[in-house]
Coordinates of C-alpha atoms and ligand atoms in Angstrom, one line a residue:
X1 CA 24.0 27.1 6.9
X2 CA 20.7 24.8 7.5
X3 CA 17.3 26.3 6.7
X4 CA 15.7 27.3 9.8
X5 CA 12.3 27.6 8.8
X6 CA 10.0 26.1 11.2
X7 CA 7.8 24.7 8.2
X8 CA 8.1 22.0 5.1
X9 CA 8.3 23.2 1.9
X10 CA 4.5 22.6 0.4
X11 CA 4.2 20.2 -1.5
X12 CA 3.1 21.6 -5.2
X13 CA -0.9 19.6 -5.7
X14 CA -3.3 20.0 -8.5
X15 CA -6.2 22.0 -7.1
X16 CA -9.1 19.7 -4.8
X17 CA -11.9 21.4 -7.1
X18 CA -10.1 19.9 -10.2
X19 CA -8.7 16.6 -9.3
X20 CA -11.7 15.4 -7.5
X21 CA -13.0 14.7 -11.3
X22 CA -9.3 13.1 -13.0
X23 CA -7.6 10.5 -12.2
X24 CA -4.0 11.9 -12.2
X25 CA -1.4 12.5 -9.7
X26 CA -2.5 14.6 -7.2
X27 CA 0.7 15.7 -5.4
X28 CA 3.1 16.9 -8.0
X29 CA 6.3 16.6 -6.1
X30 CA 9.5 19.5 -5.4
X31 CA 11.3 21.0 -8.1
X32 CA 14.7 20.8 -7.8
X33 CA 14.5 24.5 -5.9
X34 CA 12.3 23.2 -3.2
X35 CA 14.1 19.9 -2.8
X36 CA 17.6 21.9 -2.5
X37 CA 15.4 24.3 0.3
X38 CA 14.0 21.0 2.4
X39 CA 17.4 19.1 1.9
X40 CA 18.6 22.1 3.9
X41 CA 16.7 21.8 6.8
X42 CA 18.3 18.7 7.3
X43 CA 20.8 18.8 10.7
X44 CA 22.7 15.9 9.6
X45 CA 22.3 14.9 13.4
X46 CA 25.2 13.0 14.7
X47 CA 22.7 9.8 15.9
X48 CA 20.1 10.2 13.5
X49 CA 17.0 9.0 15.2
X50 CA 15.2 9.4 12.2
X51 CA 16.8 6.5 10.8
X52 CA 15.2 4.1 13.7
X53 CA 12.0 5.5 12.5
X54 CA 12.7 3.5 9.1
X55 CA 11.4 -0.4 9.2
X56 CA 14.3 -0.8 6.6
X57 CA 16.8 2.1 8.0
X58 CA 17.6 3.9 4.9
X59 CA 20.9 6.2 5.6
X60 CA 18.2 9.4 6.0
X61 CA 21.2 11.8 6.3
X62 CA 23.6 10.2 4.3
X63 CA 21.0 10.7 1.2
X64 CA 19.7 14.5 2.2
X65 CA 23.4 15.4 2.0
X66 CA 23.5 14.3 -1.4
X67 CA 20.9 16.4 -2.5
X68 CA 22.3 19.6 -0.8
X69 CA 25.7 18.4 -3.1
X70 CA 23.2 18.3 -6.1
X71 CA 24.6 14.7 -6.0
X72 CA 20.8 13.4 -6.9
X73 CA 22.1 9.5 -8.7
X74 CA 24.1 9.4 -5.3
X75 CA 21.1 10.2 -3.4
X76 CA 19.1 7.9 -5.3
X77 CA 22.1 4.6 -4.8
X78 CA 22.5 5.6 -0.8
X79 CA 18.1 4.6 -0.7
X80 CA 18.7 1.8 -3.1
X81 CA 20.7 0.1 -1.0
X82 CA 18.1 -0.8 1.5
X83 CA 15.0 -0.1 0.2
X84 CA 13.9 -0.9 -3.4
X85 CA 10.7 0.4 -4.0
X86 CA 11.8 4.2 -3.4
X87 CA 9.4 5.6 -6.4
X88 CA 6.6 3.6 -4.3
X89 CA 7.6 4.4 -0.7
X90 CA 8.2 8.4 -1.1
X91 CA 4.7 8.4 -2.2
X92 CA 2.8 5.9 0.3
X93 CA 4.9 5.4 3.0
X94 CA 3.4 6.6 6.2
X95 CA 6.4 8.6 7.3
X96 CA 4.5 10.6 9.6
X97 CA 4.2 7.8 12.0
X98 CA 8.1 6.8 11.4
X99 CA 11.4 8.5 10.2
X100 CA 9.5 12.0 10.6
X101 CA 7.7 11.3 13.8
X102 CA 11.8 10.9 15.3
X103 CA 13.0 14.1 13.1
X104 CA 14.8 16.1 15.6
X105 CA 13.3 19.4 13.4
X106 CA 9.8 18.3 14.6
X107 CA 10.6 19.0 18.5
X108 CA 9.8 22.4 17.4
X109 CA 8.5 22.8 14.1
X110 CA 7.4 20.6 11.2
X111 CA 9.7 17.4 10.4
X112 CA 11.8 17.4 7.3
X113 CA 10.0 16.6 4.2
X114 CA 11.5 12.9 4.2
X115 CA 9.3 11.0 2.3
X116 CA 9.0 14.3 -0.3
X117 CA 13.1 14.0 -0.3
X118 CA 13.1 10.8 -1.1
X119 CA 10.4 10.9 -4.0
X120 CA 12.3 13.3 -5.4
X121 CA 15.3 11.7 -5.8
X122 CA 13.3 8.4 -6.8
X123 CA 11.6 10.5 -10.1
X124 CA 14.6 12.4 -11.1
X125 CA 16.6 8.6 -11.3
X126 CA 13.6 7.7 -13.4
X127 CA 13.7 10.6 -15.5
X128 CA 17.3 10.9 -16.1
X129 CA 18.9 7.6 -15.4
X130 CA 18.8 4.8 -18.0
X131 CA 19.8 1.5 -16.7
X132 CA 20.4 -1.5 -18.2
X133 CA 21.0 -3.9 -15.6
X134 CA 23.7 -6.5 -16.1
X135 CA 22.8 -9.7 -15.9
X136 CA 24.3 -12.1 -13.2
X137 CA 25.8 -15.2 -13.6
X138 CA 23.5 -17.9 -12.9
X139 CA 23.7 -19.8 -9.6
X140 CA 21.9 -23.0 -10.9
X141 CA 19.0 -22.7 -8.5
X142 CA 15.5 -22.3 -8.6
X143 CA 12.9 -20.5 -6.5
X144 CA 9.3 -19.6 -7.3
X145 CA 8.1 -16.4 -5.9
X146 CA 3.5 -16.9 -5.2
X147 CA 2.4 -12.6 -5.6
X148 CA 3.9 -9.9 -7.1
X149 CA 3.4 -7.3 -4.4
X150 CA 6.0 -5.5 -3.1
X151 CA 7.0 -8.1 -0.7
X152 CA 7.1 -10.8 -3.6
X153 CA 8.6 -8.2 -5.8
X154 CA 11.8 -7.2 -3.6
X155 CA 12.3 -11.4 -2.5
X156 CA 12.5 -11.8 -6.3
X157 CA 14.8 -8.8 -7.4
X158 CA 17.1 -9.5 -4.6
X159 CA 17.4 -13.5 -5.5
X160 CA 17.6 -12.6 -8.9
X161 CA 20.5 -10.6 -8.1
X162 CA 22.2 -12.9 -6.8
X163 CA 22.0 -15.3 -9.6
X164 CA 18.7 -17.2 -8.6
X165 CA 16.7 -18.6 -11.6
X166 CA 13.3 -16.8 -10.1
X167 CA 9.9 -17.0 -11.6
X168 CA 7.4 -15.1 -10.0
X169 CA 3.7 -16.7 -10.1
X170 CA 0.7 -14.0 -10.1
X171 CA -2.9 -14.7 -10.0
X172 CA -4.2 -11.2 -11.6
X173 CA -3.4 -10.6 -15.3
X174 CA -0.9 -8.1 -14.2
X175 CA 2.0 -8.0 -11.7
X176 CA 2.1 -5.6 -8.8
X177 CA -0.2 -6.4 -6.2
X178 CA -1.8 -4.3 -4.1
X179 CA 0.2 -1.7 -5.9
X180 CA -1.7 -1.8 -9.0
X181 CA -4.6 -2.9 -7.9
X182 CA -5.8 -1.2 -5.0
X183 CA -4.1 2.0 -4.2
X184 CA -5.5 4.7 -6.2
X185 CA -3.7 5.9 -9.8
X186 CA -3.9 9.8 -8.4
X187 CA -1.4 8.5 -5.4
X188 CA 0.7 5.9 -7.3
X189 CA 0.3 6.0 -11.0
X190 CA 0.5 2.9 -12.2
X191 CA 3.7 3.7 -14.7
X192 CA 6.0 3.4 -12.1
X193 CA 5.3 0.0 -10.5
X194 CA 5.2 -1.1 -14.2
X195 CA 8.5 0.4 -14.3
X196 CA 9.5 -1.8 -11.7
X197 CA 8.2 -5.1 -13.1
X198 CA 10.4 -4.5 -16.1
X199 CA 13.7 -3.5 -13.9
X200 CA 13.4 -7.2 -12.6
X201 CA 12.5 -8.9 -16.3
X202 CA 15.4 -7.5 -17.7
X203 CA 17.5 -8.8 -14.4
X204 CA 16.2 -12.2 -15.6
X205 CA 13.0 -12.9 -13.6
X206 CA 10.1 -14.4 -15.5
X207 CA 7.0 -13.2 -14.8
X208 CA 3.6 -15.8 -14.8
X209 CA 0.6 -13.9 -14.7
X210 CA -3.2 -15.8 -14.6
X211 CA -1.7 -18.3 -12.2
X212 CA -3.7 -19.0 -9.0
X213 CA -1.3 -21.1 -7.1
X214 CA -3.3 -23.7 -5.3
X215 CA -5.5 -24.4 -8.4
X216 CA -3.5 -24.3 -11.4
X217 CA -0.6 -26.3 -9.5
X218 CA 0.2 -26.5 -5.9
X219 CA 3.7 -25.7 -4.1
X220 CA 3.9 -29.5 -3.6
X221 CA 4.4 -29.8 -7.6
X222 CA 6.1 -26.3 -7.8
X223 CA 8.8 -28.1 -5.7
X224 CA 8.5 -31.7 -6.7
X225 CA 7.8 -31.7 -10.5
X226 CA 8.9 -28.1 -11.5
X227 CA 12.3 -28.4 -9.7
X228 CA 12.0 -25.5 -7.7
X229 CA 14.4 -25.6 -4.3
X230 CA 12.9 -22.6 -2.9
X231 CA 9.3 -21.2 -2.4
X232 CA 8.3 -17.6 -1.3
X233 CA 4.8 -17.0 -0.3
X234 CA 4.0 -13.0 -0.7
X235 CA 0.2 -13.2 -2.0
X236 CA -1.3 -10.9 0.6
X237 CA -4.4 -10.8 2.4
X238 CA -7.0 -9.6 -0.3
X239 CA -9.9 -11.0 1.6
X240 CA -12.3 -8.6 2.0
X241 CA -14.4 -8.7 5.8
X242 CA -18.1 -7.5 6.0
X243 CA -20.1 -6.4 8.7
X244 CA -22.7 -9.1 8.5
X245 CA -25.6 -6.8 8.7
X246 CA -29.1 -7.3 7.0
X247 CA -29.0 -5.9 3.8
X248 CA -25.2 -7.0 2.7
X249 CA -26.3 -8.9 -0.6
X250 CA -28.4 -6.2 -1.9
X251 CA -27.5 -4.7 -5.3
X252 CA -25.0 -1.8 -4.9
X253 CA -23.0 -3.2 -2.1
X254 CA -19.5 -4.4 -2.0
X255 CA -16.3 -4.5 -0.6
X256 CA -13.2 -1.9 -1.3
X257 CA -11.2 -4.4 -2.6
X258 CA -13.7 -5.2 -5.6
X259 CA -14.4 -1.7 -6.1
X260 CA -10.5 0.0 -6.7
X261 CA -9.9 -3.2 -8.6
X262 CA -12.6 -2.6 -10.9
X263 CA -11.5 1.3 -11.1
X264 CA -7.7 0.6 -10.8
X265 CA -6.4 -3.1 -12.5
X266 CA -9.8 -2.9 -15.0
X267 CA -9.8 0.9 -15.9
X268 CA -13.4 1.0 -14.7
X269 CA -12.9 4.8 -15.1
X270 CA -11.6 5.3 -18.9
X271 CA -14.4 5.7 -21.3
X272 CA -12.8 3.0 -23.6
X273 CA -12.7 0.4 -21.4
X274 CA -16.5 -1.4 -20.6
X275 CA -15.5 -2.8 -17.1
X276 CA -19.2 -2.7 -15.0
X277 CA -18.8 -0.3 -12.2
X278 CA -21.8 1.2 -9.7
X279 CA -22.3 4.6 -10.2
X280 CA -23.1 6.1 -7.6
X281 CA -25.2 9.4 -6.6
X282 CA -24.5 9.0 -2.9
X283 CA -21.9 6.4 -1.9
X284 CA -21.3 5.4 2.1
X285 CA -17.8 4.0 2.3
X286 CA -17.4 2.2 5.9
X287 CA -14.5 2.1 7.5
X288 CA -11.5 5.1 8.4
X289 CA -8.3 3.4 7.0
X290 CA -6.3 4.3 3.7
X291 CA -8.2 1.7 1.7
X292 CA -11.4 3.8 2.6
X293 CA -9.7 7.1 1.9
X294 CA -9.3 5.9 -1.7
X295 CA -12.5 4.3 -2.3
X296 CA -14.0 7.3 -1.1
X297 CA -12.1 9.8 -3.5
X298 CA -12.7 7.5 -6.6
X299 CA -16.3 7.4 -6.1
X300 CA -16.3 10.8 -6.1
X301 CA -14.2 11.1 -9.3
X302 CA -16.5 8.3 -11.0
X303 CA -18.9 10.9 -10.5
X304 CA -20.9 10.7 -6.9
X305 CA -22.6 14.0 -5.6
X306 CA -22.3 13.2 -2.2
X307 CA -20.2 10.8 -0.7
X308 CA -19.6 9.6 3.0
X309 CA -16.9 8.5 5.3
X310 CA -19.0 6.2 7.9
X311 CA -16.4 5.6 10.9
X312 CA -17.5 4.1 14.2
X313 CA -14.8 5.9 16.3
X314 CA -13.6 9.2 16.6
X315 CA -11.5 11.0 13.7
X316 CA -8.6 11.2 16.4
X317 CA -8.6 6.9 16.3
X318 CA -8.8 6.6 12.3
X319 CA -5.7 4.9 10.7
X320 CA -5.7 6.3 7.5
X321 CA -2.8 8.4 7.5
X322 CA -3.3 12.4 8.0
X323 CA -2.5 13.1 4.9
X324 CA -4.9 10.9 2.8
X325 CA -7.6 12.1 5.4
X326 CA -6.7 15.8 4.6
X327 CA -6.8 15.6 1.3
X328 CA -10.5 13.4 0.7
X329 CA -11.9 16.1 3.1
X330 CA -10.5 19.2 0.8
X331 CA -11.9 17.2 -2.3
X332 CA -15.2 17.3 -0.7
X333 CA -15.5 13.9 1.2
X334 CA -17.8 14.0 4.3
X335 CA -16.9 12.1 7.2
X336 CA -19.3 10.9 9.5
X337 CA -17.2 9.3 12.8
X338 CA -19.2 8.2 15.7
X339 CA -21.2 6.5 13.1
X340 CA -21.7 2.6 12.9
X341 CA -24.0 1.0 9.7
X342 CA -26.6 -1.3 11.8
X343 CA -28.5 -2.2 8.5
X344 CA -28.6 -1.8 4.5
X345 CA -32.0 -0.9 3.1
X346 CA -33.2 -2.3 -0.1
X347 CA -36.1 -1.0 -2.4
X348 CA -38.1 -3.2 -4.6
X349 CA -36.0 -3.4 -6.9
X350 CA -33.4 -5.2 -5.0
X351 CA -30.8 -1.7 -5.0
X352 CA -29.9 0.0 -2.0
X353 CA -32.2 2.8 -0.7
X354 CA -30.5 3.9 2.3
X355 CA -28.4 2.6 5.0
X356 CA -29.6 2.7 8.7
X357 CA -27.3 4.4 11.2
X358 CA -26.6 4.6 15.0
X359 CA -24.7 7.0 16.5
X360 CA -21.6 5.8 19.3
X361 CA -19.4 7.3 21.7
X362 CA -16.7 6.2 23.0
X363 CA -16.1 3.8 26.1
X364 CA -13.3 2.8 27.9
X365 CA -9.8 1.5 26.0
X366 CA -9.8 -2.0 24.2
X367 CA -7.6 -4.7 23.4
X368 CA -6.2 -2.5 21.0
X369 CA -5.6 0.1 23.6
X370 CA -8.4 2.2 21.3
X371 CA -11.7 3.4 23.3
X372 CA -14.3 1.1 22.7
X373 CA -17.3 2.3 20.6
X374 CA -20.4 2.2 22.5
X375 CA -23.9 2.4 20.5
X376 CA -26.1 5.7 21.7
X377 CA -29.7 4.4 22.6
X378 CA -32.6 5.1 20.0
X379 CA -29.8 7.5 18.0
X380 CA -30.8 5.5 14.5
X381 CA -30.8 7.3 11.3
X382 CA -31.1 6.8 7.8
X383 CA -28.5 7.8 5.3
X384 CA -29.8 8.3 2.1
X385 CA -27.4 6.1 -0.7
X386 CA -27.4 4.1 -3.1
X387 CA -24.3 2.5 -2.7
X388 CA -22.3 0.6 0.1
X389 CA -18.6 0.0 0.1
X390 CA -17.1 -2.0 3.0
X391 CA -13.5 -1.2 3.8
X392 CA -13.5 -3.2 7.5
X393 CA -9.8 -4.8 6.8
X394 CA -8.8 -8.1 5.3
X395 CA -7.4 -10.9 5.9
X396 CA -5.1 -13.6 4.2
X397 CA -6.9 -16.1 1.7
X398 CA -7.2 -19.3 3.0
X399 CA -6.4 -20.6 -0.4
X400 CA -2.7 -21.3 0.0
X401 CA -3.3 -22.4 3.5
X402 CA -5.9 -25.7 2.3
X403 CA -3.7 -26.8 -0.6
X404 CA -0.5 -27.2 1.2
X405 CA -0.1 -29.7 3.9
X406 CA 1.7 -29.2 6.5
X407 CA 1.7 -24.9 6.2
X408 CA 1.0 -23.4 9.5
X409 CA -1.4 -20.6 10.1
X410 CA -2.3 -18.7 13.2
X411 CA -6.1 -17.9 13.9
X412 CA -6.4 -14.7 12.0
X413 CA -4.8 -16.9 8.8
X414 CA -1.6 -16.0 8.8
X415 CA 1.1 -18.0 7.6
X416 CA 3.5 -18.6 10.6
X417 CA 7.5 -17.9 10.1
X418 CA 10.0 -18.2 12.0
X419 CA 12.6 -15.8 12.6
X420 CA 14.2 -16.0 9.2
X421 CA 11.0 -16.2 7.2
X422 CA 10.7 -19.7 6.9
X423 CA 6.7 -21.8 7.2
X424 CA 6.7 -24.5 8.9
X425 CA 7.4 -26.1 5.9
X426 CA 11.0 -26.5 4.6
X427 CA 12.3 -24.4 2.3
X428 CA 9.0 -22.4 2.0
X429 CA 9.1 -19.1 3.1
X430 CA 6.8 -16.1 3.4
X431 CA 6.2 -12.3 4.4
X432 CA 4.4 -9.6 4.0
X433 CA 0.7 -9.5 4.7
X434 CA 0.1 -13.3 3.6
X435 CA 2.0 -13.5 7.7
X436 CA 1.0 -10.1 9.3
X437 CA -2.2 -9.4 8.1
X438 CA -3.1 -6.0 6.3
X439 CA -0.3 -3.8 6.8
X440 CA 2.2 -1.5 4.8
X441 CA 4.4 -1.7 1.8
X442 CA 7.7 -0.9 3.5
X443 CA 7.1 -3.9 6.0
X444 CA 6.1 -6.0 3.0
X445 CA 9.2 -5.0 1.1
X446 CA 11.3 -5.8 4.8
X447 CA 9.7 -8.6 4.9
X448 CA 10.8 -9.9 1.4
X449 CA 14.3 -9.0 1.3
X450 CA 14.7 -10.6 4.7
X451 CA 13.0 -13.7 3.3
X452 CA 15.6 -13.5 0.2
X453 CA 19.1 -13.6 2.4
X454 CA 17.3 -17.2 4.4
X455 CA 16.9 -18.7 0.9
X456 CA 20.1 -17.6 -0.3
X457 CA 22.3 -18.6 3.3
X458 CA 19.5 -22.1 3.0
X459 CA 20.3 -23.0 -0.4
X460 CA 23.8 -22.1 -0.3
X461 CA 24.2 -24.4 2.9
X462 CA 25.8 -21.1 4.6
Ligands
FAD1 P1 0.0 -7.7 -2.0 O1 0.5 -6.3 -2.4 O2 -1.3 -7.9 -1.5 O3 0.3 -8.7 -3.2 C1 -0.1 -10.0 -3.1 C2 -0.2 -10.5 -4.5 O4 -0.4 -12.0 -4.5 C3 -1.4 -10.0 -5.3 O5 -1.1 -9.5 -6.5 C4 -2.3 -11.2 -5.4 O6 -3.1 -11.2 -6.6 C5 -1.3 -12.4 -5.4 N1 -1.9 -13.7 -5.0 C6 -2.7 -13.9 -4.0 N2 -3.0 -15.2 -3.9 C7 -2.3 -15.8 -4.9 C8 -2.2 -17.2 -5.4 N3 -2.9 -18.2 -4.8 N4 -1.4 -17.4 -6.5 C9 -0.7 -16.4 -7.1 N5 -0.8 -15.1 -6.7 C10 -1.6 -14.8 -5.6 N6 0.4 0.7 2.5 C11 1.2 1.7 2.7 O7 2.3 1.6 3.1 N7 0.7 3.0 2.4 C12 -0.5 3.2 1.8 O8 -0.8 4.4 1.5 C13 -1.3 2.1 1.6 N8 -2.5 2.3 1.0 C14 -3.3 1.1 0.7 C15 -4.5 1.3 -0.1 C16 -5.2 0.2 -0.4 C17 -6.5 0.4 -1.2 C18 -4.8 -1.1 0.0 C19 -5.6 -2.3 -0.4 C20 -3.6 -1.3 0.7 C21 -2.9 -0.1 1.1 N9 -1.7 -0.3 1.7 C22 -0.9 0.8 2.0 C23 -1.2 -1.6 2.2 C24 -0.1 -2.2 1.3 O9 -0.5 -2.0 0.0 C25 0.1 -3.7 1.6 O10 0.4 -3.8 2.9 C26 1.2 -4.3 0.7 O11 0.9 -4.2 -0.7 C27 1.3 -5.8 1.0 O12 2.3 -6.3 0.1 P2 2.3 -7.9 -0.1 O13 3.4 -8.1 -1.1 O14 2.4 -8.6 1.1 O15 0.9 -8.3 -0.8
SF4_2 FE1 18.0 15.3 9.4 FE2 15.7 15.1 11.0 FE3 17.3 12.9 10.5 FE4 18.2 14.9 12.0 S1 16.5 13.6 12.5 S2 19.3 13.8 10.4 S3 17.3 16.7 11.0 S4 16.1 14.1 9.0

């Protein structure tokens, strides 16, 4: 008999008053109890239009069945076969905006705890399952992989798989991308992606960290003097965008980026490590997507009194997902939409001393179909901070783009593809946000293992 209950189990969190000073986990997943409860709300729907909701259509059903058979390894190989990241995606996918905005139980009713499901399963493998992966034969060919995001990351396992010789190049002194260096520790401790990074060395990829491809060594001599057939661009878009206001180069301003990488790939937050970090009383983070959301709740952890959310639209147009806005407002974030920055104030001493405000409202739609934000007459205001963080987007590094001749961007700088992932350039291939722009970790991880089956069919002469 399914569950009929109208609503998700809740997910079990530490308390708002308590984690907004640590830096662990703040959602502490089901017990086995509530995962056996949500599995059964599942209908096991005959078309499962849940599964369109999934950029990389895991079999939804096929592994919530599983779990109501106690089956949890099963569970765990049905969302391995198309997605592997699933410790990363059941804990910051957006599945609100796609397998459970199709879940036939949210006609009437909350969803079913997908993305909760499929953490589940994903921790209890870790917990209980010991692999040692067997090695495959070699193939004899060689690709280089530029990043170790997730798209880079997933391209890599799945040549290495296969028998590729892969070695995967990474600018930062650690592997993992955006993974481990800009989403937060309290949403995706940084265990697990490590976990992942050794799951592929012991499938035989090498792993070169401190490696800026472009200036240690270009793809022209990755391909012409190192020998590899095959290159795989995955290295992001970590270019942060300001507003170009006055005031931008005063002391205590920066972007997001710089700020979680201090606090997440440097440790800026453990007392043993001496990684310079602004500490903040009051901290104005600017922007309304995740990367705000998380610069906003680790300034508060690093100790801020007050700190705001400064958002030019409405909350109804901010992209960060619901759920990251929910919980930076419980742990005592203030948001202040309708609100644009029009300049950062300094005081002698070169620091911030305020940021000056003007109120909007909103117009008529835009390109992006959003209402427009429209300044409100002699509305200024000052906020009083000390610190500025910019979270306004990024965009790919041009980096890649100037050193390799022939590589074709489009205007916003990113690489073009065509339909199986390859540049304009033969044999080099890319995905993720180094051709999108900002986006998620599911489509980066698509993006990757699409780009893995061209090389393969490419190399293979298939
Ligand atoms: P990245 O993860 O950016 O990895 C690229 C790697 O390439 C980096 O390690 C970089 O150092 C390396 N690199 C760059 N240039 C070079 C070079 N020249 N040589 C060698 N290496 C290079 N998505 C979600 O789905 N859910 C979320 O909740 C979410 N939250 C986010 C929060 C933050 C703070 C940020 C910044 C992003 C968030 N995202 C989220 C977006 C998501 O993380 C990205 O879309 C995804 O990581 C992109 O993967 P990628 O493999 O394309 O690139
Ligand atoms: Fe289960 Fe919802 Fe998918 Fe139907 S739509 S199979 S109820 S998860």
């Amino acid at each position: 008999m399914p569950n009929m209950s109208l609503k998700k189990n809740e997910m079990p969190s530490q308390e708002p008053n308590v984690r907004n000073k640590n830096f662990l986990e703040v959602a502490l997943g089901y017990t086995e109890e509530q995962a056996l409860d949500e599995a059964a709300r599942c209908l096991n729907c005959k078309n499962h239009p849940c599964v369109s909701g999934c950029p990389v259509q895991v079999k939804i059903p096929e592994f919530i069945k599983k779990i109501t058979e106690k089956d949890y390894e099963g569970a765990y190989q049905v969302i391995h076969e198309t997605s592997s990241l699933p410790a990363v995606c059941g804990r910051v996918c957006p599945q609100e905006t796609q397998c459970e905005s199709k879940c036939i139980r949210g006609i009437k009713g909350e969803p079913v705890g997908i993305g909760r499901l499929e953490r589940f399963v994903a921790d209890w493998h870790n917990a209980n399952v010991q692999e040692a992966p067997a090695k495959p034969a070699p193939n004899g060919h060689k690709v280089a992989v530029i990043g170790s995001g997730p798209s880079g990351l997933t391209c890599a396992g799945d040549l290495a798989k296969k028998g590729y010789d892969v070695t995967v190049f990474e600018a930062l002194h650690l592997a993992g991308g955006v993974l481990v260096y800009g989403i937060a520790e309290f949403r995706l401790p940084k265990a697990i992606v490590q976990k992942e990074v050794d799951g592929l060395k012991a499938l035989g990829v090498k792993v070169e960290t401190n490696m800026v491809i472009g200036r240690v060594v270009s793809i022209d001599e990755l391909m012409s003097e190192y020998g590899f057939e095959a290159v795989f661009i995955g290295s992001g878009a970590g270019l942060p965008m300001f507003m170009h206001i006055p005031g931008e180069a005063l002391k205590g301003v920066c972007s997001a980026n710089e700020y979680l990488t201090r606090i997440n790939l440097m440790k800026a937050y453990k007392e043993e490590y001496d990684t310079p970090i602004l500490h903040s009383k009051a901290a104005a983070i600017v922007g309304g997507g995740n990367v705000a959301m998380d610069a906003a709740r680790c300034a508060k952890r690093m100790g801020a009194e007050k700190v705001y959310i400064v958002y030019r639209r409405g909350e109804a147009e901010m992209p960060a997902r619901l759920e990251e806005q929910h919980h930076a407002k419980e742990e005592g974030i203030e948001f202040m939409t309708l609100t644009n920055p029009v300049e950062i104030l300094g005081g002698e001493d070169g620091r911030v001393n305020g940021m000056k405000c003007i109120k909007m409202e909103l117009g008529e739609p835009d390109a992006s179909g959003r209402r427009r934000p429209i300044p409100v007459e002699g509305s200024e205001f000052v906020l009083d901070v000390d610190t500025v963080i910019m979270s306004l987007g990024t965009s790919p590094n041009p980096l890649i783009r100037s050193t390799t001749p022939g590589l074709e961007t489009n205007k916003k700088g990113g690489i073009i593809v065509d339909e199986n992932e390859m540049s304009t350039r033969e044999n080099v291939f890319a995905g993720g946000d180094a051709v999108t722009g900002a986006a998620t970790v599911i489509l980066a991880m698509g993006a990757g293992k699409k780009a893995a089956e061209a090389i393969d069919r490419k190399l293979q002469g298939k």
